[in-house]
PDB file of C-alpha atoms in Angstrom:
ATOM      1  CA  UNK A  17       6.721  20.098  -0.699  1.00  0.00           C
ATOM      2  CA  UNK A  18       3.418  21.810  -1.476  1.00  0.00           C
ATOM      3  CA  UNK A  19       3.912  22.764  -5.099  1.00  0.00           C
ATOM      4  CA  UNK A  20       5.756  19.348  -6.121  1.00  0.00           C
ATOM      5  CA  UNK A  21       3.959  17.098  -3.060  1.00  0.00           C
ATOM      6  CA  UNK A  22       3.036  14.602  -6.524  1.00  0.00           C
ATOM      7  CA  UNK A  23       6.650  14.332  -7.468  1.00  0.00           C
ATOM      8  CA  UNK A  24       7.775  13.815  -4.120  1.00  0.00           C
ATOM      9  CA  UNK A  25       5.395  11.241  -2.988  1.00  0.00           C
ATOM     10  CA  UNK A  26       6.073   9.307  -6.340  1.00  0.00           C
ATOM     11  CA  UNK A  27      10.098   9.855  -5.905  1.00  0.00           C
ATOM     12  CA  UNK A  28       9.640   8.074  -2.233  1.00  0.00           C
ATOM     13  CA  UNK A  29       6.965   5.706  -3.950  1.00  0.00           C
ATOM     14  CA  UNK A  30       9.659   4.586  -6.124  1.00  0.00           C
ATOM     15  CA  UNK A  31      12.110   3.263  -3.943  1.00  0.00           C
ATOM     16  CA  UNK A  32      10.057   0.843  -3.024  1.00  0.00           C
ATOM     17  CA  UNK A  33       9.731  -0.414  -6.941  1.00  0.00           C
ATOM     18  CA  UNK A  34      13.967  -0.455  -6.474  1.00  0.00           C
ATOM     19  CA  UNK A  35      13.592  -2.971  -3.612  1.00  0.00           C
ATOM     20  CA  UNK A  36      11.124  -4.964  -5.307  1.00  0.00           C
ATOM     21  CA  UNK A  37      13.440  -5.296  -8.025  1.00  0.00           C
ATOM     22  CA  UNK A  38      16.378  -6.275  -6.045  1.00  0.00           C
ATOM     23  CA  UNK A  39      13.711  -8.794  -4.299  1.00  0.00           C
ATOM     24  CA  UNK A  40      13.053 -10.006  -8.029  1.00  0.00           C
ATOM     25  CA  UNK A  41      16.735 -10.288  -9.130  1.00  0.00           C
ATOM     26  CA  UNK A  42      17.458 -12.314  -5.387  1.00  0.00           C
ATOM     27  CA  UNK A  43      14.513 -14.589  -6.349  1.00  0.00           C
ATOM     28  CA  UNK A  44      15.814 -16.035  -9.679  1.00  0.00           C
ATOM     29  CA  UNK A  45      18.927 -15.894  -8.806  1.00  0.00           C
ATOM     30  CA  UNK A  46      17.955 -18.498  -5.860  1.00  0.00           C
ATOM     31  CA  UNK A  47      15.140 -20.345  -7.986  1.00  0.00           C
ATOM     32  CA  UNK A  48      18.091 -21.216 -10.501  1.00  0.00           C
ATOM     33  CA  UNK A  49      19.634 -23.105  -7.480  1.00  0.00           C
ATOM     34  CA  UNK A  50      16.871 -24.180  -6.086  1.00  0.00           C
ATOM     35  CA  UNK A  51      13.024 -25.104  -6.201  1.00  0.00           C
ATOM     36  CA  UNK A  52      10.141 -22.699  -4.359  1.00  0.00           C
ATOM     37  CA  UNK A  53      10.200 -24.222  -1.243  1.00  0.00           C
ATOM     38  CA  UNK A  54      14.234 -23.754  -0.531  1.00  0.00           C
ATOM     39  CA  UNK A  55      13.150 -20.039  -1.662  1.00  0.00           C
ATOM     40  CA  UNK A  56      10.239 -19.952   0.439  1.00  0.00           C
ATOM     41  CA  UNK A  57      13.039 -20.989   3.628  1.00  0.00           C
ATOM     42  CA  UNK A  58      15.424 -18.793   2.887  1.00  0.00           C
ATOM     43  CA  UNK A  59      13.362 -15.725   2.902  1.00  0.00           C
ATOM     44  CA  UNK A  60      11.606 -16.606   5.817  1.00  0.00           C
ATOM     45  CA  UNK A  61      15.152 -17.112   7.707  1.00  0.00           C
ATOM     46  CA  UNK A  62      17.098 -13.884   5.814  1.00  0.00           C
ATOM     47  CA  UNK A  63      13.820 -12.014   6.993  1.00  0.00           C
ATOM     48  CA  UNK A  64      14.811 -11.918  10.941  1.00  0.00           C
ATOM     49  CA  UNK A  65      18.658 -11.056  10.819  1.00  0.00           C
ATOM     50  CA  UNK A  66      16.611  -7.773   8.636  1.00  0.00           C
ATOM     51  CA  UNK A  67      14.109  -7.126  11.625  1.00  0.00           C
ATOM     52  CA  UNK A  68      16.984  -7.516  14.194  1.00  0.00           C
ATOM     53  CA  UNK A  69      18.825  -4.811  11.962  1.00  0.00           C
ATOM     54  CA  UNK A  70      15.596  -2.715  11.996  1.00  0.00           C
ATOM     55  CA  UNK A  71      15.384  -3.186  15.476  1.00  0.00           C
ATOM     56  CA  UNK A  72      19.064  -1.953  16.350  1.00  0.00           C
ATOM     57  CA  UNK A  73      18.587   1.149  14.005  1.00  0.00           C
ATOM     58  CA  UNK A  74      15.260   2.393  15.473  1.00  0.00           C
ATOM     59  CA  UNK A  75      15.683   5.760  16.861  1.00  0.00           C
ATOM     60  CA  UNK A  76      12.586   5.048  19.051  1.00  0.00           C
ATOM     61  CA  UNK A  77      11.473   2.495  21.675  1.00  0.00           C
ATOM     62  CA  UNK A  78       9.596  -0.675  20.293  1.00  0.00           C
ATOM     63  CA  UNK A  79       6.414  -1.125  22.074  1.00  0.00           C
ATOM     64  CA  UNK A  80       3.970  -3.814  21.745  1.00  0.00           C
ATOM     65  CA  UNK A  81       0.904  -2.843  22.652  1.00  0.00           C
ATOM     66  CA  UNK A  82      -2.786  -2.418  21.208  1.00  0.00           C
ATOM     67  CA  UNK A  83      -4.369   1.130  20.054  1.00  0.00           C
ATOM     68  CA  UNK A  84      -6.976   2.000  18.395  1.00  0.00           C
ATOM     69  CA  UNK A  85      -6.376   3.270  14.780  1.00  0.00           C
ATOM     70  CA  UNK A  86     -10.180   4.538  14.299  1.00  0.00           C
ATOM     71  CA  UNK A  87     -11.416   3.406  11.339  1.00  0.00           C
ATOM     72  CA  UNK A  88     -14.593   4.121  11.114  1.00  0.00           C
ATOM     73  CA  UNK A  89     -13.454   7.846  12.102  1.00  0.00           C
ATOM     74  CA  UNK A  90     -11.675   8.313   9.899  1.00  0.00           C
ATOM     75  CA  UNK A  91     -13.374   6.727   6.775  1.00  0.00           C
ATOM     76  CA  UNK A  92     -16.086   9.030   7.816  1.00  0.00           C
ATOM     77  CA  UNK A  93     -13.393  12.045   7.484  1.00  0.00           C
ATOM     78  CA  UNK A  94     -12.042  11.141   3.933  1.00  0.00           C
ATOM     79  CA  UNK A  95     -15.668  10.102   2.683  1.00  0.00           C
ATOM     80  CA  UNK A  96     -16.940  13.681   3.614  1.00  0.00           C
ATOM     81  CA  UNK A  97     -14.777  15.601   1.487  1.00  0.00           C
ATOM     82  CA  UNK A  98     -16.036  15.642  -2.448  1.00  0.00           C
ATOM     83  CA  UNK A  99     -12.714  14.753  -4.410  1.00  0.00           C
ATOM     84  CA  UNK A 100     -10.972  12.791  -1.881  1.00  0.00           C
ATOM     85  CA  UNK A 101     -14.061  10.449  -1.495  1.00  0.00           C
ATOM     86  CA  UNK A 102     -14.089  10.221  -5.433  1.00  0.00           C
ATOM     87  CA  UNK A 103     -10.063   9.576  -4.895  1.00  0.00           C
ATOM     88  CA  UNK A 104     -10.503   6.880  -2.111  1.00  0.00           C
ATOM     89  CA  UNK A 105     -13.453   4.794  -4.563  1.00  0.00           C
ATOM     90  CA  UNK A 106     -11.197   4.843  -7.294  1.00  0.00           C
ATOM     91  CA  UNK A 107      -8.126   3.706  -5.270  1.00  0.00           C
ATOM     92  CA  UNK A 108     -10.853   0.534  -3.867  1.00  0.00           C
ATOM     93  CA  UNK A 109     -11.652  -0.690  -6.705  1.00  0.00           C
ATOM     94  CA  UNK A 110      -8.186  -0.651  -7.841  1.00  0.00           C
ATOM     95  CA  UNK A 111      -6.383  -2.151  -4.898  1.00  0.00           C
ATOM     96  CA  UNK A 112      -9.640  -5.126  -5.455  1.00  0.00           C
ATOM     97  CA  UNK A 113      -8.949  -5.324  -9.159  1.00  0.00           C
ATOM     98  CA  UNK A 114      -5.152  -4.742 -10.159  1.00  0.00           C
ATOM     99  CA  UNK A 115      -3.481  -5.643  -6.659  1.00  0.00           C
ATOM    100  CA  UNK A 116      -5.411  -8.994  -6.326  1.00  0.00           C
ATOM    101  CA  UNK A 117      -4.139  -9.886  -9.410  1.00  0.00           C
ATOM    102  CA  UNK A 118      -0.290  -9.744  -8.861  1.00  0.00           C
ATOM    103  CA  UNK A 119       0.079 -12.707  -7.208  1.00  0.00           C
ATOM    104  CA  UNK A 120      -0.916 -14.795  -9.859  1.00  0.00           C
ATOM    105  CA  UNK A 121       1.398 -13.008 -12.614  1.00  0.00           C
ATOM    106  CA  UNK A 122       3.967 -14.986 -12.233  1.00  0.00           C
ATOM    107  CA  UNK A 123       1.878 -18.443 -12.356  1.00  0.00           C
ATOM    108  CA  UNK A 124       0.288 -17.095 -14.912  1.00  0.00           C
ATOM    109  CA  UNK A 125       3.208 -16.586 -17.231  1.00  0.00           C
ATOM    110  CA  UNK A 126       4.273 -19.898 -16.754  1.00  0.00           C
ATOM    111  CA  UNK A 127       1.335 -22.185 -17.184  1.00  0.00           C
ATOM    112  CA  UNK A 128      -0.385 -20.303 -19.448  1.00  0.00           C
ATOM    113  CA  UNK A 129       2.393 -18.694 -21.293  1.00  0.00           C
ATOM    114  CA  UNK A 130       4.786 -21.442 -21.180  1.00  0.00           C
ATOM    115  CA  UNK A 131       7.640 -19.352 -19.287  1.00  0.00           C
ATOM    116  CA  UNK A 132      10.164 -20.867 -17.126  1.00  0.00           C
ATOM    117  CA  UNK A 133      10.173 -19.606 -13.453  1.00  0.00           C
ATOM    118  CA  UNK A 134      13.588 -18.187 -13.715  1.00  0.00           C
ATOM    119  CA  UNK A 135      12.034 -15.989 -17.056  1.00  0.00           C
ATOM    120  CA  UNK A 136       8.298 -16.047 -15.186  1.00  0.00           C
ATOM    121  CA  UNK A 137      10.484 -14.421 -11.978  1.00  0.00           C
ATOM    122  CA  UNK A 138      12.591 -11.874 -14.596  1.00  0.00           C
ATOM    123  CA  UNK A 139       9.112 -10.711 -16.499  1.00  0.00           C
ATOM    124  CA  UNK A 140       7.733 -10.208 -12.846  1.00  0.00           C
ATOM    125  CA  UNK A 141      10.519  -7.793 -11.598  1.00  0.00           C
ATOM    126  CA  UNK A 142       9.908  -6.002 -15.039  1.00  0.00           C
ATOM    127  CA  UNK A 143       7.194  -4.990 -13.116  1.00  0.00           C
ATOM    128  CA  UNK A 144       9.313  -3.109 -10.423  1.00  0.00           C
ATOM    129  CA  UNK A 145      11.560  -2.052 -13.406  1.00  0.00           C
ATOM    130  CA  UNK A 146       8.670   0.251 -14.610  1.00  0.00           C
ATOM    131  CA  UNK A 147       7.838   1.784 -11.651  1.00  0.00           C
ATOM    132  CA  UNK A 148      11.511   3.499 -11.024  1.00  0.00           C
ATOM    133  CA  UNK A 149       9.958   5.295 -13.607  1.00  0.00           C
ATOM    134  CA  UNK A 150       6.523   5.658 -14.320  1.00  0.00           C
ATOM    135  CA  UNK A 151       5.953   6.801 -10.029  1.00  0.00           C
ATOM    136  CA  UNK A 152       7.864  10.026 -10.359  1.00  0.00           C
ATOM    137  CA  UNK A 153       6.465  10.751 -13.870  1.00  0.00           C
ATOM    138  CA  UNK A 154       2.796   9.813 -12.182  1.00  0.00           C
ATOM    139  CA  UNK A 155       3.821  12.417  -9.125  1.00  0.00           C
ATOM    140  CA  UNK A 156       4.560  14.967 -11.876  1.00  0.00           C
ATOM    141  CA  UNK A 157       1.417  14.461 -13.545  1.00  0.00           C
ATOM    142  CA  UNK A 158      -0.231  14.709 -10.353  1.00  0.00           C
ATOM    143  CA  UNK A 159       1.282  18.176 -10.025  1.00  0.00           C
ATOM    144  CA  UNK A 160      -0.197  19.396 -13.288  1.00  0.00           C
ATOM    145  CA  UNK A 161      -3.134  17.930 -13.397  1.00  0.00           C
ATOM    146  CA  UNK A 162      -6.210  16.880 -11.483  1.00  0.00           C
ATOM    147  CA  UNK A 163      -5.210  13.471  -9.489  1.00  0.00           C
ATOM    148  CA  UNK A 164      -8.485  11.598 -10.282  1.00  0.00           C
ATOM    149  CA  UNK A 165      -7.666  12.004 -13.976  1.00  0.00           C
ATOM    150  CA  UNK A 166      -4.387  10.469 -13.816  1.00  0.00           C
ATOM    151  CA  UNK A 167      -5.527   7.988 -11.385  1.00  0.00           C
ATOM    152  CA  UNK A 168      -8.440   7.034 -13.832  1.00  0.00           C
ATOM    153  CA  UNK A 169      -5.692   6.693 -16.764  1.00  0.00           C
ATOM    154  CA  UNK A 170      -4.171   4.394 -14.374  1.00  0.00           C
ATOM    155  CA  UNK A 171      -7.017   2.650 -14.345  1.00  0.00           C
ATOM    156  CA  UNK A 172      -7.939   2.570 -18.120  1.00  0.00           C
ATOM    157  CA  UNK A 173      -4.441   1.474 -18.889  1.00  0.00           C
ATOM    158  CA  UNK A 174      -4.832  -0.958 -16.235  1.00  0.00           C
ATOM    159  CA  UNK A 175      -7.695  -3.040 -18.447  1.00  0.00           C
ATOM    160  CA  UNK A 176      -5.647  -2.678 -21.663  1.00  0.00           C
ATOM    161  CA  UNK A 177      -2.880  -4.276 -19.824  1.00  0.00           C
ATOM    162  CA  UNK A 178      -4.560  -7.274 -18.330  1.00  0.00           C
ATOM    163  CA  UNK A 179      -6.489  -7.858 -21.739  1.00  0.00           C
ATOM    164  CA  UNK A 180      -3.289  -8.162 -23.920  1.00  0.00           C
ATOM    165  CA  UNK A 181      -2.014 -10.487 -20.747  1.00  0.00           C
ATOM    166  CA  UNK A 182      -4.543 -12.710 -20.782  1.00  0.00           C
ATOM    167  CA  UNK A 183      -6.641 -12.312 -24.016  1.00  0.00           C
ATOM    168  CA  UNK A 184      -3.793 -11.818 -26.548  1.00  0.00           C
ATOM    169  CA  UNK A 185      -2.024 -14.727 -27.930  1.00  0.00           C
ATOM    170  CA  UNK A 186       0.610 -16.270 -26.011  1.00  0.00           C
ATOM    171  CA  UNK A 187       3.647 -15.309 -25.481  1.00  0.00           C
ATOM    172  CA  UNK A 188       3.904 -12.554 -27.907  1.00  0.00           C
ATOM    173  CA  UNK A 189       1.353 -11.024 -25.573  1.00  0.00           C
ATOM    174  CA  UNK A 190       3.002 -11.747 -22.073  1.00  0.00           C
ATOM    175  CA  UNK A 191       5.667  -8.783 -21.614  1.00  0.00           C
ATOM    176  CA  UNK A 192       4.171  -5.944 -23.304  1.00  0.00           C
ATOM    177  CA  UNK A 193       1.240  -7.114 -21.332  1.00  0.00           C
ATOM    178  CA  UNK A 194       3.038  -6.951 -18.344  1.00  0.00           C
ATOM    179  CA  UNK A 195       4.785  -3.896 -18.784  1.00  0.00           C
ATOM    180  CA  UNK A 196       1.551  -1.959 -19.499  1.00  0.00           C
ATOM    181  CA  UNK A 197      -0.013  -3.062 -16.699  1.00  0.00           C
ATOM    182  CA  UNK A 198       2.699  -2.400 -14.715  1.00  0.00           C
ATOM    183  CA  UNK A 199       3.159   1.400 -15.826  1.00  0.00           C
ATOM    184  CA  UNK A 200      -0.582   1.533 -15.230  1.00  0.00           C
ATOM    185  CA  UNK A 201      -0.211   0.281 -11.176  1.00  0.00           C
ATOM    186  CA  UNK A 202       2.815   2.204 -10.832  1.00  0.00           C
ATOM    187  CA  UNK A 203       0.777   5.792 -12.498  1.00  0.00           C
ATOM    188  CA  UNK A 204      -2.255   5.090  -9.720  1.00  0.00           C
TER     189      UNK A 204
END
């Protein structure tokens, strides 16, 4: 995979937007029955028959024990090398900014943009929507060109996202909002 590595990171990258989707689509589904905290419940119960199944499937021994991952080692290593330093900034202040501010997306839509949680919960797996295909289009673009530039895109659209979601007039603003910053996560 060395002359498409982009679009094969962002094709494997993307199957993990198809099970956040199927996440979303089990959370209404289950908030239209029920409130949050029956949610909350089930997940936490359907969440050990998974790990059991994990378990079972696992080609290799489980072992609990501690290790050391080296850290400091091996920020040292990536901070040494010119791009990949530049890379690993960018990607900080990203996972800080963008990633800190998912959780509230949902509560946001709904107090602030009036949305039901069942629609709050549908406009949130939009997000998951876009990466099944903005990732492998970002791993393309990776290919072609240089991977800070379309990591700083990601970025740029990133603000012009979160500005129409929270600066824009409700709730005109709320899914294109959304969306953009969503294709702008899933391009990083």
């Amino acid at each position: 995979f060395t002359a498409r590595r982009g679009q094969a990171f962002g094709l494997l990258n993307a199957s993990i937007d198809l099970a956040g989707l199927s996440a979303a689509a089990a959370a209404i589904c289950v908030l239209a029955i029920a409130g949050w905290q029956l949610t909350v419940r089930i997940v936490a119960v359907a969440v050990l028959p998974v790990l059991a199944v994990l378990w079972y499937l696992s080609r290799e021994p489980i072992q609990l024990s501690r290790f050391d991952v080296g850290i400091r080692e091996t920020a040292t290593r990536l901070l040494s090398f010119g791009q990949i330093k530049w890379i690993t900034l960018a990607y900080i202040f990203y996972m800080v900014t963008v990633q800190g501010a998912v959780a509230f997306i949902p509560t946001l839509l709904a107090l602030e943009h009036g949305f039901s949680e069942t629609a709050a919960s549908a406009i949130f797996g939009a997000m998951f929507a876009t990466g099944l295909v903005v990732k492998p289009l970002a791993g393309r673009l990776s290919d072609r060109f240089p991977r800070l530039y379309v990591s700083g895109t990601g970025l740029l659209f990133a603000t012009v996202g979160l500005v129409l979601l929270v600066a824009a007039p409700p709730p005109i603003s709320a899914l294109p909002g959304v969306l953009v910053w969503a294709a702008s996560r899933k391009l990083f």
